[in-house]
Every structure is written in C-alpha cells, then in structure tokens.
JSON list of C-alpha atoms in Angstrom, two decimals:
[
{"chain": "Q", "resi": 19, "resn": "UNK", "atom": "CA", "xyz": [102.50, 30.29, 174.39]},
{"chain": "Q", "resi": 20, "resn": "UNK", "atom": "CA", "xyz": [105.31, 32.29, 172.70]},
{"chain": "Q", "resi": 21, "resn": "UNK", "atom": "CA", "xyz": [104.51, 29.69, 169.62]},
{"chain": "Q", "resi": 22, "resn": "UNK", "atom": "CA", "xyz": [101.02, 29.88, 169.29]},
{"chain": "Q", "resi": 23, "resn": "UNK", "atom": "CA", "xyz": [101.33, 33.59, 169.31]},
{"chain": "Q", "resi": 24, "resn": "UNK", "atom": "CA", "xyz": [103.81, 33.52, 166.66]},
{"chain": "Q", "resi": 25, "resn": "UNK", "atom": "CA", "xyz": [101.55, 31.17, 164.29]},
{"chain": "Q", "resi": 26, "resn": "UNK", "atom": "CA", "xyz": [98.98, 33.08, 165.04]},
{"chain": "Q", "resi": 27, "resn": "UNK", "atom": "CA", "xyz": [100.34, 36.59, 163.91]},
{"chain": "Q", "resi": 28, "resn": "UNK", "atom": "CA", "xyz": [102.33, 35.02, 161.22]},
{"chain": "Q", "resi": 29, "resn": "UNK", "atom": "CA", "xyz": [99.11, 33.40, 159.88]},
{"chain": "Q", "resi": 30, "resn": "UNK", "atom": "CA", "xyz": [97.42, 36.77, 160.34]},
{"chain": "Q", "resi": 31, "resn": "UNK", "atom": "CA", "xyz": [100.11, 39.12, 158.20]},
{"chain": "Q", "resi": 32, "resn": "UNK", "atom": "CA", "xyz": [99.87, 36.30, 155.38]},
{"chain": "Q", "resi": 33, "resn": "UNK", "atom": "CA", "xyz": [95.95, 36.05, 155.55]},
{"chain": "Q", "resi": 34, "resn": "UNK", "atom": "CA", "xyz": [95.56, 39.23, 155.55]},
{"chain": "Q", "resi": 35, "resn": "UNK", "atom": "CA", "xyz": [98.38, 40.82, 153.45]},
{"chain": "Q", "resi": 36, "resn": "UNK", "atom": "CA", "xyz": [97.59, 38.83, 150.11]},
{"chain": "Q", "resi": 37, "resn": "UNK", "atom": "CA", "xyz": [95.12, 39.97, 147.98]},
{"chain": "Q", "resi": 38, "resn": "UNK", "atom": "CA", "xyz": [94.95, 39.52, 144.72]},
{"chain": "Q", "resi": 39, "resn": "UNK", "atom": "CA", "xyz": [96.40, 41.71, 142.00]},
{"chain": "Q", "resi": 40, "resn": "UNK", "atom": "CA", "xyz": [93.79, 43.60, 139.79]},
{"chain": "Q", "resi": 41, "resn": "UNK", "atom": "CA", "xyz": [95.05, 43.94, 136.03]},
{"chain": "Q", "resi": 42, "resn": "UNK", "atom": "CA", "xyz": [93.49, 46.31, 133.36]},
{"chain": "Q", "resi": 43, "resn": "UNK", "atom": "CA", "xyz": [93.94, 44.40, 130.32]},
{"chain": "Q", "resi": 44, "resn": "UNK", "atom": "CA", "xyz": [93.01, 47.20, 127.69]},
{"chain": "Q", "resi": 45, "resn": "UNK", "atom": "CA", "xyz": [95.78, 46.67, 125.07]},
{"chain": "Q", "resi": 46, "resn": "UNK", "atom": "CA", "xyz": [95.14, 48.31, 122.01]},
{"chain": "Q", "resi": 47, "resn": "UNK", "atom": "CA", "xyz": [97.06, 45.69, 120.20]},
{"chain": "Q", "resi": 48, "resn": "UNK", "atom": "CA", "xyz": [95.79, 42.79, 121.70]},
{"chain": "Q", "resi": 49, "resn": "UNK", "atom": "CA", "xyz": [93.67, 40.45, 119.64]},
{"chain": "Q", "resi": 50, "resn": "UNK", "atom": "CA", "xyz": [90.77, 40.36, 121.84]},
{"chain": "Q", "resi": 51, "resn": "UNK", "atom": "CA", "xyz": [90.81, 43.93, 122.41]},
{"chain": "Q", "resi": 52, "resn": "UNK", "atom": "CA", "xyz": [90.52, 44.58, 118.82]},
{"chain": "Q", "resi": 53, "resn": "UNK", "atom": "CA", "xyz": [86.85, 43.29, 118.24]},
{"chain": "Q", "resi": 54, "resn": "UNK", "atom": "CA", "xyz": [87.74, 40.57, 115.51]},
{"chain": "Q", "resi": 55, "resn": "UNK", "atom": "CA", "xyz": [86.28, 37.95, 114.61]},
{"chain": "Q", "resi": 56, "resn": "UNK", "atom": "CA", "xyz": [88.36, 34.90, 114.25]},
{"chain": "Q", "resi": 57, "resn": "UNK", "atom": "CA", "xyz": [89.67, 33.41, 112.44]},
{"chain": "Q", "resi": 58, "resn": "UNK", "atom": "CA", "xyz": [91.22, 36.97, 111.42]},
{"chain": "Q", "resi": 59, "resn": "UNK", "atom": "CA", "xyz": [94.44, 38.72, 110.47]},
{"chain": "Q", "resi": 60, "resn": "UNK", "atom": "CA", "xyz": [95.54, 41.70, 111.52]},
{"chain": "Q", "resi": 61, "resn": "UNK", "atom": "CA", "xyz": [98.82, 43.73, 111.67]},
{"chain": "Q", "resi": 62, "resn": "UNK", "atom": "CA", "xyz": [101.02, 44.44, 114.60]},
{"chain": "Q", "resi": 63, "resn": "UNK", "atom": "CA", "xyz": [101.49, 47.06, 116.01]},
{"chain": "Q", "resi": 64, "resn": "UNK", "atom": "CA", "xyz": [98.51, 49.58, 115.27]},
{"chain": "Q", "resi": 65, "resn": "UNK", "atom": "CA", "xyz": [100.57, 52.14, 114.72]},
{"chain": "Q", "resi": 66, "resn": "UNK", "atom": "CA", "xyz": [104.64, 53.37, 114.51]},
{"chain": "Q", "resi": 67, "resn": "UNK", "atom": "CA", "xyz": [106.36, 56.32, 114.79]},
{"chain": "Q", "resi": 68, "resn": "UNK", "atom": "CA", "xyz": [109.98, 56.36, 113.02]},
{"chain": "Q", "resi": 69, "resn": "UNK", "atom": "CA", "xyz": [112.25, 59.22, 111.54]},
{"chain": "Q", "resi": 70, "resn": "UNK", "atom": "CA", "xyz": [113.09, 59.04, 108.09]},
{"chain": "Q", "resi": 71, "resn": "UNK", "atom": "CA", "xyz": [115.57, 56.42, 106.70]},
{"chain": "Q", "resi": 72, "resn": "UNK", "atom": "CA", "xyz": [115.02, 54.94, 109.53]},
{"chain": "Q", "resi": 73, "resn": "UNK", "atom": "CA", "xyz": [113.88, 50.82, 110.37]},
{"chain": "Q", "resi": 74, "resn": "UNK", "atom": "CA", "xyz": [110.90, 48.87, 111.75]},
{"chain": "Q", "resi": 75, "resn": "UNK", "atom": "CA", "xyz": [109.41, 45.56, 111.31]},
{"chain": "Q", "resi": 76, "resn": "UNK", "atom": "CA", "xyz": [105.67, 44.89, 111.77]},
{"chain": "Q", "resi": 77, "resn": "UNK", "atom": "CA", "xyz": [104.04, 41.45, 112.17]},
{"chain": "Q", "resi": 78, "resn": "UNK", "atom": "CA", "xyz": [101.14, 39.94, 110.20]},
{"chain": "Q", "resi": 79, "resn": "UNK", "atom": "CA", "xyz": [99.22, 38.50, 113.22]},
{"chain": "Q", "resi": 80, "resn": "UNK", "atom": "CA", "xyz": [96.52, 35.61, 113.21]},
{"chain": "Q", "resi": 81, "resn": "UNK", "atom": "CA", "xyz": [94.04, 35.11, 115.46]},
{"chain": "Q", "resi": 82, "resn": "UNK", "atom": "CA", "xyz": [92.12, 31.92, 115.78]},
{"chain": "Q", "resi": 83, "resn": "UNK", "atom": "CA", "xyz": [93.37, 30.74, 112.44]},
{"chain": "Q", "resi": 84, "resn": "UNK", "atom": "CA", "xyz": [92.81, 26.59, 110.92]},
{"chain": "Q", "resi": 85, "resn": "UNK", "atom": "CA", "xyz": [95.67, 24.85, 109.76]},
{"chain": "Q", "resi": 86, "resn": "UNK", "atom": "CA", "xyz": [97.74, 25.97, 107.10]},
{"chain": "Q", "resi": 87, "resn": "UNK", "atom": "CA", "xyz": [100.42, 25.29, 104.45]},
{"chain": "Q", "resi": 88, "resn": "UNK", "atom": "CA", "xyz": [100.21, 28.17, 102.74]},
{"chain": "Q", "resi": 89, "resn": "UNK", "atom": "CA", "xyz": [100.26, 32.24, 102.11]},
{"chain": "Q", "resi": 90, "resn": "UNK", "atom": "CA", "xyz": [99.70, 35.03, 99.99]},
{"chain": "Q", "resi": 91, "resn": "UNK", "atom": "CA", "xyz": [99.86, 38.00, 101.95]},
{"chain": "Q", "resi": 92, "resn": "UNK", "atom": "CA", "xyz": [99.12, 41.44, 99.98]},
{"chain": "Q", "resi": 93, "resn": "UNK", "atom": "CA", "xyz": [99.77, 44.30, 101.73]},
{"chain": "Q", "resi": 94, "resn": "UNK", "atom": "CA", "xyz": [99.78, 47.71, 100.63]},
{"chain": "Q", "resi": 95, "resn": "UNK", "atom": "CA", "xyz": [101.56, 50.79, 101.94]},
{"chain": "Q", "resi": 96, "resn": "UNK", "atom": "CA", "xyz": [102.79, 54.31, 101.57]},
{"chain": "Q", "resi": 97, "resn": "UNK", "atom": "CA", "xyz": [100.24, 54.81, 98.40]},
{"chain": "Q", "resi": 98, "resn": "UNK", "atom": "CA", "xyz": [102.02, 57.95, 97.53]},
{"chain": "Q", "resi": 99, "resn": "UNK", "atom": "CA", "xyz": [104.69, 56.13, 95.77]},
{"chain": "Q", "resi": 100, "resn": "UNK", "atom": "CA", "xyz": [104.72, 55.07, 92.45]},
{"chain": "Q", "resi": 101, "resn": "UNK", "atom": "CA", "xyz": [106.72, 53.52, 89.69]},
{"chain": "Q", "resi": 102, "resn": "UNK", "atom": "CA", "xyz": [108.20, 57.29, 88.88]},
{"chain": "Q", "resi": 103, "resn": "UNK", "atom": "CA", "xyz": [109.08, 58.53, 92.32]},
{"chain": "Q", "resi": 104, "resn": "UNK", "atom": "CA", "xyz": [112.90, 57.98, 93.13]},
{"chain": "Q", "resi": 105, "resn": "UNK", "atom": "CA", "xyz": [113.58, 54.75, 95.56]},
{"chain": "Q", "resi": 106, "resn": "UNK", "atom": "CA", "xyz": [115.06, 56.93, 98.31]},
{"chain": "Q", "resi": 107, "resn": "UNK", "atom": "CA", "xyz": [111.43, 58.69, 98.66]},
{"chain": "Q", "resi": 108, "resn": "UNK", "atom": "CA", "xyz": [109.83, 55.94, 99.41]},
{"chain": "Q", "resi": 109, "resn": "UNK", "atom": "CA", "xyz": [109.42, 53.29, 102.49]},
{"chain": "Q", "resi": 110, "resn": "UNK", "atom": "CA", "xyz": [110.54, 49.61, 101.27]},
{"chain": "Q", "resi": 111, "resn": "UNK", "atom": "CA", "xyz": [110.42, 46.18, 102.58]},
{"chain": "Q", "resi": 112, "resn": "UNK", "atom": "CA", "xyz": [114.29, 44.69, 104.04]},
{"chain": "Q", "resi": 113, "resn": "UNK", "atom": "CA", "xyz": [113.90, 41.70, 105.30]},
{"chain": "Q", "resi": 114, "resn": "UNK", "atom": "CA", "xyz": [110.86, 38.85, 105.79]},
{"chain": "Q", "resi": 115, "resn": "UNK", "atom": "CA", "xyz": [111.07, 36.38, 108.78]},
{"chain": "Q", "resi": 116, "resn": "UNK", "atom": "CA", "xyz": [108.53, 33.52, 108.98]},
{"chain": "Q", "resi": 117, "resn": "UNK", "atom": "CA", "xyz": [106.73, 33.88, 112.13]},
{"chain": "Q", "resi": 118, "resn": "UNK", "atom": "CA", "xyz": [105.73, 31.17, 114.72]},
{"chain": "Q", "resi": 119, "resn": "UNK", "atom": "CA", "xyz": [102.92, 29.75, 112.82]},
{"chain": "Q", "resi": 120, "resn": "UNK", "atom": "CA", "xyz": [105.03, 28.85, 109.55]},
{"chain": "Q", "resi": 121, "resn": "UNK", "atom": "CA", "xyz": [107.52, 27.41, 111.57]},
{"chain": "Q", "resi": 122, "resn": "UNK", "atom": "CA", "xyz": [107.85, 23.71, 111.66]},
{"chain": "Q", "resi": 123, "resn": "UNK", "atom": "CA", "xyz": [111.07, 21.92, 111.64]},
{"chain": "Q", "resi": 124, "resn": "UNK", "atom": "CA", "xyz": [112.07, 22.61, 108.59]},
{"chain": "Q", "resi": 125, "resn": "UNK", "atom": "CA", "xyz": [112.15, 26.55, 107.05]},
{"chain": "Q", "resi": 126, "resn": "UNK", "atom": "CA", "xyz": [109.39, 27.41, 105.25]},
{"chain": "Q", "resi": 127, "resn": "UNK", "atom": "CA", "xyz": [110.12, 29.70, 101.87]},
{"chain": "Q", "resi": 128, "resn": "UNK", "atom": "CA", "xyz": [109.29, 32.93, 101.36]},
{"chain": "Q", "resi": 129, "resn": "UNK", "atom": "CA", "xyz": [108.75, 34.99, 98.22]},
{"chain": "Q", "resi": 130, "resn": "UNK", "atom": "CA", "xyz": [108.16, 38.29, 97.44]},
{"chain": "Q", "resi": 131, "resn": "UNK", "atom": "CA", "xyz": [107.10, 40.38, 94.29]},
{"chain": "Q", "resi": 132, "resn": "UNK", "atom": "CA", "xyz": [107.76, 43.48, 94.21]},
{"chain": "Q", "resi": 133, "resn": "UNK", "atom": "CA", "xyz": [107.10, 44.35, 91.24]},
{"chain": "Q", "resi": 134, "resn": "UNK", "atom": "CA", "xyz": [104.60, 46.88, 91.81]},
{"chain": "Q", "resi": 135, "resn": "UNK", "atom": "CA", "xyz": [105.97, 49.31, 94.49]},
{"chain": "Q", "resi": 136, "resn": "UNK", "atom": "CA", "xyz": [104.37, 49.75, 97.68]},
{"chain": "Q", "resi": 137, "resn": "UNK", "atom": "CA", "xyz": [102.06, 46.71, 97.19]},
{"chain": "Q", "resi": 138, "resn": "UNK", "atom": "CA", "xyz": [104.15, 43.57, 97.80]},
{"chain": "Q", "resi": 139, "resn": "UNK", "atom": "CA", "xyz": [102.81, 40.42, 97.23]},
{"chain": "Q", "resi": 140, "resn": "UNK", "atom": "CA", "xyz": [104.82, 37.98, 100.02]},
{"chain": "Q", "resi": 141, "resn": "UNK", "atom": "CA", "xyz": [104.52, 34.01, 99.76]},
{"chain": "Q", "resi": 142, "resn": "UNK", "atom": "CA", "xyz": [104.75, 32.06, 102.51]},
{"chain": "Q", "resi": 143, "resn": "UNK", "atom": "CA", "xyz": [104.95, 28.24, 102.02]},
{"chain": "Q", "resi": 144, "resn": "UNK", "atom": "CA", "xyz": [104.96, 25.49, 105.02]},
{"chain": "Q", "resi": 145, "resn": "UNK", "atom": "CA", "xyz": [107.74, 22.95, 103.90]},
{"chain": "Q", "resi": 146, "resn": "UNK", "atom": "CA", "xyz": [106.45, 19.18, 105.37]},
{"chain": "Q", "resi": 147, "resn": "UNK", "atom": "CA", "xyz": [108.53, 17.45, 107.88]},
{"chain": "Q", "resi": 148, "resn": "UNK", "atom": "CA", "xyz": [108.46, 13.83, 109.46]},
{"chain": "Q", "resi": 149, "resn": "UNK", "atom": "CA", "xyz": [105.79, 15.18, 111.98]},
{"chain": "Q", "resi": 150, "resn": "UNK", "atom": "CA", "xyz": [103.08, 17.65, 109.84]},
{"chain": "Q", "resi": 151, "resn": "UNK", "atom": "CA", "xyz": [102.30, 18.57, 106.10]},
{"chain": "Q", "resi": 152, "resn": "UNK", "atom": "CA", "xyz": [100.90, 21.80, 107.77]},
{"chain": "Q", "resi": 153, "resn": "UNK", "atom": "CA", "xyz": [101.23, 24.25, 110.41]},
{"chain": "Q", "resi": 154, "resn": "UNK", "atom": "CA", "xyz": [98.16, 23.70, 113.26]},
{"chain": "Q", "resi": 155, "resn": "UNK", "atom": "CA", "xyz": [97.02, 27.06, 113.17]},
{"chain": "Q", "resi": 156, "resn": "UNK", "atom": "CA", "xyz": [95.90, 29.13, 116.35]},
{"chain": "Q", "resi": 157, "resn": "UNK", "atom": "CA", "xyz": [97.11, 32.73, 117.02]},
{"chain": "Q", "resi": 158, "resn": "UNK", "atom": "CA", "xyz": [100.29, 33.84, 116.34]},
{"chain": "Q", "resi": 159, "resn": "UNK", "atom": "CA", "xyz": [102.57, 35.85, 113.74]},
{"chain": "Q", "resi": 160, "resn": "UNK", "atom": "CA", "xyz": [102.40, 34.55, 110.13]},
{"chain": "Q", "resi": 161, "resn": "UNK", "atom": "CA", "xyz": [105.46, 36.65, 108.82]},
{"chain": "Q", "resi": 162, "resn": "UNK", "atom": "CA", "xyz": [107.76, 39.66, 110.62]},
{"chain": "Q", "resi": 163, "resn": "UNK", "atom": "CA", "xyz": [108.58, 41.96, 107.99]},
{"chain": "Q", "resi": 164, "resn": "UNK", "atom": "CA", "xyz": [110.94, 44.92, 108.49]},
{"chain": "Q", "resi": 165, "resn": "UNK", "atom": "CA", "xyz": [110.73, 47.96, 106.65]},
{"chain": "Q", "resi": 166, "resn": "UNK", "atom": "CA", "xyz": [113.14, 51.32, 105.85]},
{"chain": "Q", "resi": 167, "resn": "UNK", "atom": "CA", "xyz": [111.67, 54.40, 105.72]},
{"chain": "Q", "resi": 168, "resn": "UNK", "atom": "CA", "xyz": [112.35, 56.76, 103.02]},
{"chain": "Q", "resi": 169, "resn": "UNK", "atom": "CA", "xyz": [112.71, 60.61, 103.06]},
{"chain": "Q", "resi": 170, "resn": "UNK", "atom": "CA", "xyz": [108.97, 61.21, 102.50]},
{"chain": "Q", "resi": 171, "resn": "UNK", "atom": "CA", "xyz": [106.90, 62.20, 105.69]},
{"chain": "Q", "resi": 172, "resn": "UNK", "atom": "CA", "xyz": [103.62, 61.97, 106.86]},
{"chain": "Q", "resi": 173, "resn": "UNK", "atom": "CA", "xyz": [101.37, 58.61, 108.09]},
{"chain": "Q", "resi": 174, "resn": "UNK", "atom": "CA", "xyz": [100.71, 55.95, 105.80]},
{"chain": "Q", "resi": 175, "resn": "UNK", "atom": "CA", "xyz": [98.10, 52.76, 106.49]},
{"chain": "Q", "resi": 176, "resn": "UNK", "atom": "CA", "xyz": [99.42, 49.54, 106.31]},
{"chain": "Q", "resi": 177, "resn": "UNK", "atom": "CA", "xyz": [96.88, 47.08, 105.19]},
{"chain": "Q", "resi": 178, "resn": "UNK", "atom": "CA", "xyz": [95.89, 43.76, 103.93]},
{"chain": "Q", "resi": 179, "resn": "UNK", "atom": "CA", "xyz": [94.92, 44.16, 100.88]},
{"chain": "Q", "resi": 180, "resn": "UNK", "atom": "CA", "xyz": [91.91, 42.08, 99.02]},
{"chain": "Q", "resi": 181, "resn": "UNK", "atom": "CA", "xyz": [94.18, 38.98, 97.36]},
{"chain": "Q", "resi": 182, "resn": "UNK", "atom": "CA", "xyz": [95.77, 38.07, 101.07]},
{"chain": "Q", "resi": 183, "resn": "UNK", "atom": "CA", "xyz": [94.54, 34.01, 100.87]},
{"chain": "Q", "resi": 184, "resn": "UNK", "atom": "CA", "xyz": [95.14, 31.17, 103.45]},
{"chain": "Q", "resi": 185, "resn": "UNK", "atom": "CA", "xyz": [95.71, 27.46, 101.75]},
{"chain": "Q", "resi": 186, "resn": "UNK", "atom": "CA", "xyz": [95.70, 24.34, 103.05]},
{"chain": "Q", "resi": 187, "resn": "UNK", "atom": "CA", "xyz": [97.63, 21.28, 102.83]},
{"chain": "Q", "resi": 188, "resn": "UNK", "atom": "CA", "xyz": [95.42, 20.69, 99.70]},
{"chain": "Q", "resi": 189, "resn": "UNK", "atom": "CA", "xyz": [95.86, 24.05, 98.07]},
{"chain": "Q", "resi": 190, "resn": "UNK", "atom": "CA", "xyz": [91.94, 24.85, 99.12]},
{"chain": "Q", "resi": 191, "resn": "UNK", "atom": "CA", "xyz": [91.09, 28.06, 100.56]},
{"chain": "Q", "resi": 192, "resn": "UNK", "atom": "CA", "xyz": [90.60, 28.53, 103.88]},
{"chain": "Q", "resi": 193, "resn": "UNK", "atom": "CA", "xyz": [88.69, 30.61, 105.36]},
{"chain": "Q", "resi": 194, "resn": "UNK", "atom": "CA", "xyz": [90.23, 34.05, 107.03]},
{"chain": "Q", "resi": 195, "resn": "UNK", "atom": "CA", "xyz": [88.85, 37.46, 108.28]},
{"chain": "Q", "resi": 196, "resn": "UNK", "atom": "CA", "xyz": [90.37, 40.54, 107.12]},
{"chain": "Q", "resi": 197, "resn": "UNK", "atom": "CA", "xyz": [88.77, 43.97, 108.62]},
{"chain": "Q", "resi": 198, "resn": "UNK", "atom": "CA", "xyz": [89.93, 47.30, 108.73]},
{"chain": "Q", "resi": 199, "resn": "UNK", "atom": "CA", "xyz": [90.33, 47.24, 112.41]},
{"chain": "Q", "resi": 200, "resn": "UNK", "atom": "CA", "xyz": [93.45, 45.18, 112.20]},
{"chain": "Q", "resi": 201, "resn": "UNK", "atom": "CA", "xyz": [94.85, 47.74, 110.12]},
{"chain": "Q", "resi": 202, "resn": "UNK", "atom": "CA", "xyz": [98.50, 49.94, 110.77]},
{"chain": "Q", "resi": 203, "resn": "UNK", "atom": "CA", "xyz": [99.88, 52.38, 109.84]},
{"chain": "Q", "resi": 204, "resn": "UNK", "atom": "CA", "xyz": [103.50, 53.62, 110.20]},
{"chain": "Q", "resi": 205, "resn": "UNK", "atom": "CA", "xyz": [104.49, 57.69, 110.55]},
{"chain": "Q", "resi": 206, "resn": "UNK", "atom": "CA", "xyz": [107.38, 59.19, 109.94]},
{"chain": "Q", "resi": 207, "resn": "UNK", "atom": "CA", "xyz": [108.70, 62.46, 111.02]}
]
C-alpha cells in the first residue's frame, strides 16, 4: 500500500510539476527577426558601443545563402574620414578572420584594399580541398573583422556597400540580398 502510494504521488509531482518552458525569441540580431529575405547579408551586431582607441570585431552574416567560392565584400564606414584626416582620427580595420562558411579544410585567403579609407574592399576566396571546390552555403558568418576606433566620436553606419558580390565555383554571380535592415553601426564615446 505504502508503494502504490508512493508511485502514485511521485507520478503526481512529475505530471504535474513539468510544464513546458515559454521562450520570447525577439532578438534584434537574429536573422529571422530582422525581416530579410534570403538569401541575404547582413552585419552583426546591429549596433556597438566602444570608447575611443578602443577594439571590436563585427561579423558579415549570411542568411540562407547558395554555395560559394568566392567574395567581395565592400563595406563602408565612419564616412567622416578622408584621405586628409590624420590616421589616429579615424576607426580602421585590424584583423580579418574567415568565418564558418569560408571554412573548408584548407584556409581560404583573404585580401583587403584599402586604398580608399573607410571603404575597404575585403576578398574572400574558398581554397578547394579533396572533399569540395566550394563552401555549401546556408547561414552563417562570411568574415569576422575587428576594428580600432580612433579619437573621433559620434555613431557611424556600417554597411554593405553596392559592389559586395557572391561567386561561385565558376566565377558566376550568385545571387545575394543586401537591405538596409542588416545594416550597423558602431558608436563611440
């Protein structure tokens, strides 16, 4: 009797203890929160806040992208810097890291002209193993980049700007949405 008692309340407190968790997925930053249409790029995180001479990295993002060997991102930044303004006074790119969907077995290359400031262009080429000539595609970060911050303040948008091109394994276009929406920006204080 003691038993079934004991079954009984012990199914009872697990019948009627579970329930299951409600989550409010309303991240800003995630993809399907951000109205896109893929296949898209976007950057991530929206936005940053960072003092001045001071780091972050941001990630070019895809969503829903075909397979690729190949990238020309253009982004464009901090617009108040030009060719005549001292380096120190304006944010800069550090470092590029090829993100998840560039990344076979082998490293892919990566390029960057800088040559105008404040609107790198950043190459991004998918070096063919024994096992693909191309990344798969899906949704995942094409590129980390990391940035310094110079002694200017104030927000600046970070954006794709109009020459960013996917390329296949054949060097032919392929198809990619870029929208405003899945534009940063970066503030510094």
């Amino acid at each position: 009797m003691i038993l079934i008692r004991a079954i009984g309340l012990t199914f009872f407190i697990i019948f009627f203890s579970c329930e299951e968790a409600e989550y409010q997925l309303n991240n800003p930053s995630d993809p399907f929160n951000m109205d896109l249409d893929p296949p898209a790029l976007f950057i991530h995180p929206l936005e940053i806040t960072r003092s001045v001479n001071d780091t972050f990295s941001i990630q070019v993002y895809g969503l829903g992208l075909n397979p690729m060997a190949g990238a020309h991102i253009a982004l464009e930044f901090d617009p108040g810097c030009d060719d005549l303004d001292d380096p120190a006074l304006c944010s800069r790119i550090e470092n590029i890291e090829p993100g998840l969907l560039f990344t076979g077995t082998n490293t892919p290359i990566i390029t960057i002209d800088n040559t105008e400031k404040a609107k790198p262009d950043i190459y991004l080429f998918y070096l063919p193993d024994m096992i693909s000539d191309q990344s798969e595609g899906g949704t995942g970060p094409l590129a980390k980049i990391y940035f310094r911050t110079g002694s200017r303040t104030g927000e600046s948008q970070i954006k794709l700007a109009e020459g960013t091109k996917i390329r296949d394994k054949n060097n032919n276009e392929v198809f990619v949405n870029i929208d405003e929406k899945g534009f940063g920006a970066f503030i510094v204080e």
